[in-house]
């Protein structure tokens, strides 16, 4: 079982309250360097085993502390995988859930990446994940948490926030040679229905669309749609994602007072659900920009 203690560098989530508008200057240089060093390994594993490169990279970042953790530095173990009964290779002993636990040791990080893929593909607990699309990193993150990969109730949210902050989702398209910003339109402006909720006009996205493609299709300014929805223009949207055509409210409507967090939900996702500004959601709950919601947390939606 992978190590339960997730190594985090203090600057990882030191970003402003609005996650998606954070500029490159807010990103951790160690994390950027790790991504640059290991993205090709992650893409190669995706091509061989159909595991999203974004998931592999984000797990590597978390589990190894961007390569600075003891296991990664001394044993090339980037995913905290323990020995188990079937391991015949080199081993090291490290304090984790218990004192002196056995962990696998590798000659090169490449072996660790390969072993991580085999660990997921050969374990029946994760079999359902391989039925998901390789671009569905949110489904993978939530599935890993639900399958018990880590005991941290915020594990899926941490993976998703990493993927979205560092735009790791772009590597999940290397198979097809396309990037998410060139997502194909599935509807025409004339056929796309416009809805209204919380006093706001909105449309629903098709899988793979982006705020940019929707704005252009609707004949609206891209910058305005991105600002209203607090998203970058090339952000890959899930089927049914809400994109507002109006500025969001300061808080939810009267009938919605609280929200109980589900596995993998982000603050941004919750703010979209209730048509309220992300900054307000942080402020109402007295949370700083580095807060990541855990499954079961109860958030206030109104003052």
CSV table of C-alpha atoms in Angstrom, one decimal:
chain,number,residue,atom,x,y,z
A,1,UNK,CA,0.0,0.0,0.0
A,2,UNK,CA,1.4,3.4,-0.8
A,3,UNK,CA,2.7,5.6,2.0
A,4,UNK,CA,-0.1,7.3,3.9
A,5,UNK,CA,1.9,10.4,4.7
A,6,UNK,CA,1.7,12.9,1.9
A,7,UNK,CA,4.8,15.1,1.6
A,8,UNK,CA,3.9,18.7,0.9
A,9,UNK,CA,6.2,21.7,0.4
A,10,UNK,CA,4.8,24.7,2.2
A,11,UNK,CA,4.6,26.8,-0.9
A,12,UNK,CA,2.6,24.3,-2.9
A,13,UNK,CA,-0.8,25.8,-2.3
A,14,UNK,CA,0.4,29.3,-1.3
A,15,UNK,CA,-1.8,30.9,-3.9
A,16,UNK,CA,-4.5,33.6,-3.8
A,17,UNK,CA,-8.1,32.7,-3.0
A,18,UNK,CA,-9.0,32.4,-6.7
A,19,UNK,CA,-7.1,29.3,-7.8
A,20,UNK,CA,-7.6,29.5,-11.6
A,21,UNK,CA,-6.5,33.1,-12.0
A,22,UNK,CA,-3.2,32.6,-10.2
A,23,UNK,CA,-0.3,33.6,-12.4
A,24,UNK,CA,2.9,31.7,-13.1
A,25,UNK,CA,4.7,33.8,-10.4
A,26,UNK,CA,2.6,32.0,-7.8
A,27,UNK,CA,3.7,28.5,-8.8
A,28,UNK,CA,6.3,26.6,-6.9
A,29,UNK,CA,9.6,26.4,-8.8
A,30,UNK,CA,10.4,23.0,-7.4
A,31,UNK,CA,7.1,21.7,-8.7
A,32,UNK,CA,7.7,23.2,-12.1
A,33,UNK,CA,11.1,21.7,-12.3
A,34,UNK,CA,9.8,18.3,-11.2
A,35,UNK,CA,7.1,18.4,-13.9
A,36,UNK,CA,9.7,19.3,-16.5
A,37,UNK,CA,11.9,16.5,-15.4
A,38,UNK,CA,9.3,13.7,-15.3
A,39,UNK,CA,6.5,14.7,-17.7
A,40,UNK,CA,7.9,12.5,-20.5
A,41,UNK,CA,8.0,9.5,-18.1
A,42,UNK,CA,4.4,10.1,-17.1
A,43,UNK,CA,3.3,10.4,-20.8
A,44,UNK,CA,5.1,7.2,-21.6
A,45,UNK,CA,3.3,5.4,-18.8
A,46,UNK,CA,0.0,6.8,-20.1
A,47,UNK,CA,0.7,5.4,-23.6
A,48,UNK,CA,1.6,1.9,-22.1
A,49,UNK,CA,-1.0,1.6,-19.4
A,50,UNK,CA,-3.8,4.2,-20.1
A,51,UNK,CA,-3.2,6.0,-16.8
A,52,UNK,CA,-3.6,9.8,-17.2
A,53,UNK,CA,-0.2,11.4,-17.2
A,54,UNK,CA,-1.7,14.2,-15.1
A,55,UNK,CA,-2.6,11.7,-12.4
A,56,UNK,CA,0.8,10.1,-12.4
A,57,UNK,CA,2.6,13.5,-12.2
A,58,UNK,CA,0.3,14.8,-9.5
A,59,UNK,CA,0.7,11.7,-7.4
A,60,UNK,CA,4.5,11.8,-7.9
A,61,UNK,CA,4.5,15.5,-6.8
A,62,UNK,CA,2.5,14.7,-3.6
A,63,UNK,CA,4.0,11.5,-2.6
A,64,UNK,CA,7.6,12.6,-3.2
A,65,UNK,CA,7.4,16.2,-2.2
A,66,UNK,CA,8.4,17.1,-5.8
A,67,UNK,CA,11.4,14.7,-5.5
A,68,UNK,CA,12.7,16.2,-2.2
A,69,UNK,CA,11.4,13.5,0.1
A,70,UNK,CA,13.8,11.0,1.7
A,71,UNK,CA,12.4,8.0,-0.2
A,72,UNK,CA,12.7,9.8,-3.6
A,73,UNK,CA,16.2,11.1,-2.9
A,74,UNK,CA,17.7,8.0,-1.5
A,75,UNK,CA,15.7,5.2,-3.0
A,76,UNK,CA,14.2,6.7,-6.2
A,77,UNK,CA,10.8,5.8,-4.8
A,78,UNK,CA,8.5,8.6,-6.0
A,79,UNK,CA,5.1,7.0,-5.0
A,80,UNK,CA,5.8,5.7,-1.5
A,81,UNK,CA,5.1,2.1,-2.5
A,82,UNK,CA,5.8,-0.4,0.3
A,83,UNK,CA,7.4,-3.8,-0.1
A,84,UNK,CA,4.5,-6.2,0.3
A,85,UNK,CA,5.0,-9.9,0.2
A,86,UNK,CA,5.6,-10.1,-3.5
A,87,UNK,CA,8.6,-7.7,-3.7
A,88,UNK,CA,11.9,-9.3,-4.4
A,89,UNK,CA,14.0,-6.2,-5.2
A,90,UNK,CA,16.1,-4.0,-3.0
A,91,UNK,CA,14.4,-2.5,0.1
A,92,UNK,CA,14.8,0.3,2.6
A,93,UNK,CA,13.2,0.9,6.0
A,94,UNK,CA,11.4,4.2,6.8
A,95,UNK,CA,9.1,5.4,9.5
A,96,UNK,CA,5.5,5.9,8.2
A,97,UNK,CA,2.2,4.7,9.6
A,98,UNK,CA,4.4,2.5,11.8
A,99,UNK,CA,8.1,2.6,12.7
A,100,UNK,CA,10.6,1.0,10.4
A,101,UNK,CA,8.3,0.1,7.5
A,102,UNK,CA,9.6,-1.6,4.4
A,103,UNK,CA,9.7,0.4,1.2
A,104,UNK,CA,10.8,-0.5,-2.3
A,105,UNK,CA,14.1,0.8,-3.6
A,106,UNK,CA,14.8,1.5,-7.3
A,107,UNK,CA,18.0,2.1,-9.3
A,108,UNK,CA,16.3,4.9,-11.3
A,109,UNK,CA,13.1,7.0,-11.0
A,110,UNK,CA,11.9,5.4,-14.3
A,111,UNK,CA,11.6,2.0,-12.4
A,112,UNK,CA,9.4,3.8,-9.8
A,113,UNK,CA,7.1,5.2,-12.4
A,114,UNK,CA,6.8,1.7,-14.1
A,115,UNK,CA,6.1,0.0,-10.8
A,116,UNK,CA,3.5,2.6,-9.9
A,117,UNK,CA,1.7,1.8,-13.2
A,118,UNK,CA,1.9,-2.0,-12.5
A,119,UNK,CA,0.7,-1.4,-8.9
A,120,UNK,CA,-2.5,0.2,-10.3
A,121,UNK,CA,-3.1,-2.2,-13.2
A,122,UNK,CA,-2.6,-5.4,-11.2
A,123,UNK,CA,-4.7,-4.4,-8.2
A,124,UNK,CA,-8.4,-5.2,-8.6
A,125,UNK,CA,-9.4,-2.3,-6.4
A,126,UNK,CA,-8.5,0.1,-9.2
A,127,UNK,CA,-9.9,-1.9,-12.1
A,128,UNK,CA,-12.9,0.4,-12.5
A,129,UNK,CA,-10.6,3.4,-13.1
A,130,UNK,CA,-9.5,1.9,-16.4
A,131,UNK,CA,-13.0,2.2,-17.7
A,132,UNK,CA,-12.7,6.0,-17.5
A,133,UNK,CA,-11.4,8.1,-20.3
A,134,UNK,CA,-7.7,9.0,-20.1
A,135,UNK,CA,-8.7,12.7,-20.0
A,136,UNK,CA,-11.0,12.2,-17.0
A,137,UNK,CA,-8.5,13.1,-14.4
A,138,UNK,CA,-11.2,14.2,-11.9
A,139,UNK,CA,-12.8,10.8,-12.1
A,140,UNK,CA,-9.4,9.1,-11.6
A,141,UNK,CA,-8.6,11.3,-8.6
A,142,UNK,CA,-12.0,10.6,-6.9
A,143,UNK,CA,-11.7,6.9,-7.8
A,144,UNK,CA,-8.2,6.6,-6.2
A,145,UNK,CA,-9.5,8.1,-3.0
A,146,UNK,CA,-12.7,5.9,-2.9
A,147,UNK,CA,-10.5,2.8,-3.6
A,148,UNK,CA,-8.4,3.6,-0.5
A,149,UNK,CA,-5.2,4.7,-2.2
A,150,UNK,CA,-4.7,7.2,0.7
A,151,UNK,CA,-6.5,7.8,3.9
A,152,UNK,CA,-6.4,11.6,3.5
A,153,UNK,CA,-10.0,12.8,3.0
A,154,UNK,CA,-8.7,15.6,0.8
A,155,UNK,CA,-6.5,13.4,-1.3
A,156,UNK,CA,-8.7,13.7,-4.5
A,157,UNK,CA,-9.1,17.4,-4.0
A,158,UNK,CA,-5.3,17.8,-3.7
A,159,UNK,CA,-4.6,15.9,-6.9
A,160,UNK,CA,-7.3,17.9,-8.8
A,161,UNK,CA,-6.0,21.2,-7.5
A,162,UNK,CA,-2.4,20.3,-8.5
A,163,UNK,CA,-3.5,19.2,-11.9
A,164,UNK,CA,-5.5,22.4,-12.5
A,165,UNK,CA,-3.0,24.8,-11.0
A,166,UNK,CA,-0.1,23.4,-13.0
A,167,UNK,CA,-2.2,22.6,-16.0
A,168,UNK,CA,-1.1,19.0,-16.0
A,169,UNK,CA,-4.2,18.0,-17.9
A,170,UNK,CA,-2.5,19.2,-21.1
A,171,UNK,CA,-0.3,16.1,-21.0
A,172,UNK,CA,-3.3,13.8,-21.1
A,173,UNK,CA,-3.8,14.6,-24.8
A,174,UNK,CA,-0.3,13.6,-26.0
A,175,UNK,CA,-1.7,10.4,-27.3
A,176,UNK,CA,-3.8,12.1,-29.9
A,177,UNK,CA,-1.4,15.0,-30.5
A,178,UNK,CA,-4.1,17.6,-29.6
A,179,UNK,CA,-4.3,20.0,-26.7
A,180,UNK,CA,-7.4,20.8,-24.7
A,181,UNK,CA,-7.5,24.3,-26.2
A,182,UNK,CA,-8.4,22.9,-29.6
A,183,UNK,CA,-11.4,20.9,-28.3
A,184,UNK,CA,-14.0,20.3,-31.0
A,185,UNK,CA,-17.3,22.1,-30.7
A,186,UNK,CA,-20.2,19.7,-30.3
A,187,UNK,CA,-23.0,22.2,-30.7
A,188,UNK,CA,-23.8,25.3,-32.6
A,189,UNK,CA,-24.8,28.6,-31.0
A,190,UNK,CA,-28.3,28.3,-32.4
A,191,UNK,CA,-28.9,24.8,-30.9
A,192,UNK,CA,-27.2,25.4,-27.5
A,193,UNK,CA,-30.0,26.2,-24.9
A,194,UNK,CA,-29.5,29.0,-22.4
A,195,UNK,CA,-30.8,28.4,-18.8
A,196,UNK,CA,-31.3,30.6,-15.8
A,197,UNK,CA,-30.6,29.9,-12.1
A,198,UNK,CA,-29.9,32.1,-9.1
A,199,UNK,CA,-30.9,35.0,-11.3
A,200,UNK,CA,-28.0,34.2,-13.7
A,201,UNK,CA,-27.9,33.0,-17.3
A,202,UNK,CA,-25.8,30.0,-18.0
A,203,UNK,CA,-25.1,27.2,-20.5
A,204,UNK,CA,-23.9,23.6,-20.0
A,205,UNK,CA,-20.7,22.4,-21.5
A,206,UNK,CA,-20.0,19.3,-23.5
A,207,UNK,CA,-17.1,17.1,-22.4
A,208,UNK,CA,-13.8,18.5,-23.7
A,209,UNK,CA,-15.1,22.0,-24.4
A,210,UNK,CA,-13.3,25.1,-22.9
A,211,UNK,CA,-14.5,28.5,-21.8
A,212,UNK,CA,-12.9,29.9,-24.9
A,213,UNK,CA,-14.8,27.6,-27.3
A,214,UNK,CA,-18.1,28.3,-25.6
A,215,UNK,CA,-17.6,32.1,-25.6
A,216,UNK,CA,-16.7,32.2,-29.3
A,217,UNK,CA,-19.6,29.9,-30.2
A,218,UNK,CA,-22.0,32.2,-28.3
A,219,UNK,CA,-20.5,35.3,-29.8
A,220,UNK,CA,-19.3,36.6,-26.4
A,221,UNK,CA,-16.0,38.1,-25.3
A,222,UNK,CA,-13.7,35.4,-24.1
A,223,UNK,CA,-12.1,37.5,-21.3
A,224,UNK,CA,-15.5,38.3,-19.9
A,225,UNK,CA,-16.7,34.6,-19.8
A,226,UNK,CA,-13.4,33.6,-18.2
A,227,UNK,CA,-13.7,36.4,-15.6
A,228,UNK,CA,-17.3,35.5,-14.8
A,229,UNK,CA,-16.4,31.8,-14.3
A,230,UNK,CA,-13.0,32.4,-12.8
A,231,UNK,CA,-11.3,30.0,-15.2
A,232,UNK,CA,-8.5,30.1,-17.8
A,233,UNK,CA,-9.7,30.1,-21.4
A,234,UNK,CA,-8.3,26.6,-22.2
A,235,UNK,CA,-9.6,24.9,-19.1
A,236,UNK,CA,-11.0,21.4,-20.0
A,237,UNK,CA,-14.7,21.2,-19.0
A,238,UNK,CA,-16.6,18.1,-17.9
A,239,UNK,CA,-20.0,17.1,-19.5
A,240,UNK,CA,-22.6,19.3,-17.9
A,241,UNK,CA,-20.3,21.9,-16.4
A,242,UNK,CA,-22.0,25.2,-15.8
A,243,UNK,CA,-20.6,28.3,-17.6
A,244,UNK,CA,-22.2,31.5,-16.5
A,245,UNK,CA,-23.0,34.3,-18.9
A,246,UNK,CA,-23.4,36.8,-16.0
A,247,UNK,CA,-21.3,37.9,-13.1
A,248,UNK,CA,-21.8,35.5,-10.2
A,249,UNK,CA,-23.5,36.5,-6.9
A,250,UNK,CA,-21.7,37.5,-3.6
A,251,UNK,CA,-23.4,34.5,-1.9
A,252,UNK,CA,-25.9,31.8,-2.5
A,253,UNK,CA,-29.6,32.3,-2.6
A,254,UNK,CA,-31.6,32.0,0.6
A,255,UNK,CA,-32.6,28.3,0.2
A,256,UNK,CA,-29.0,27.2,0.2
A,257,UNK,CA,-27.2,27.9,3.5
A,258,UNK,CA,-24.6,25.2,3.7
A,259,UNK,CA,-22.8,22.5,1.5
A,260,UNK,CA,-21.3,19.2,2.6
A,261,UNK,CA,-18.2,18.5,0.6
A,262,UNK,CA,-18.0,15.3,-1.5
A,263,UNK,CA,-14.8,13.5,-2.3
A,264,UNK,CA,-12.8,15.4,-4.9
A,265,UNK,CA,-14.8,18.6,-4.8
A,266,UNK,CA,-12.9,21.9,-5.1
A,267,UNK,CA,-13.8,25.3,-3.8
A,268,UNK,CA,-14.2,26.5,-7.4
A,269,UNK,CA,-16.6,23.6,-8.2
A,270,UNK,CA,-18.7,24.4,-5.2
A,271,UNK,CA,-18.8,28.1,-6.0
A,272,UNK,CA,-20.0,27.3,-9.6
A,273,UNK,CA,-22.7,25.0,-8.2
A,274,UNK,CA,-24.3,27.8,-6.3
A,275,UNK,CA,-23.6,30.7,-8.6
A,276,UNK,CA,-21.4,32.5,-6.1
A,277,UNK,CA,-18.0,34.1,-6.4
A,278,UNK,CA,-15.1,32.0,-5.3
A,279,UNK,CA,-13.6,34.8,-3.3
A,280,UNK,CA,-16.8,35.1,-1.3
A,281,UNK,CA,-16.9,31.3,-0.6
A,282,UNK,CA,-13.4,31.6,1.0
A,283,UNK,CA,-14.3,34.8,2.9
A,284,UNK,CA,-17.7,33.5,4.3
A,285,UNK,CA,-15.9,30.4,5.7
A,286,UNK,CA,-12.9,32.4,6.9
A,287,UNK,CA,-10.6,30.2,4.8
A,288,UNK,CA,-7.2,31.2,3.3
A,289,UNK,CA,-6.2,30.5,-0.3
A,290,UNK,CA,-4.3,27.4,0.7
A,291,UNK,CA,-7.4,25.6,2.1
A,292,UNK,CA,-8.4,22.4,0.3
A,293,UNK,CA,-11.8,21.0,1.2
A,294,UNK,CA,-11.9,17.5,2.7
A,295,UNK,CA,-14.8,15.0,2.2
A,296,UNK,CA,-17.4,15.7,4.9
A,297,UNK,CA,-16.4,19.4,5.5
A,298,UNK,CA,-19.5,21.7,5.9
A,299,UNK,CA,-19.1,25.0,4.2
A,300,UNK,CA,-21.3,28.1,4.7
A,301,UNK,CA,-22.8,29.6,1.6
A,302,UNK,CA,-24.3,32.8,3.1
A,303,UNK,CA,-23.4,35.3,5.9
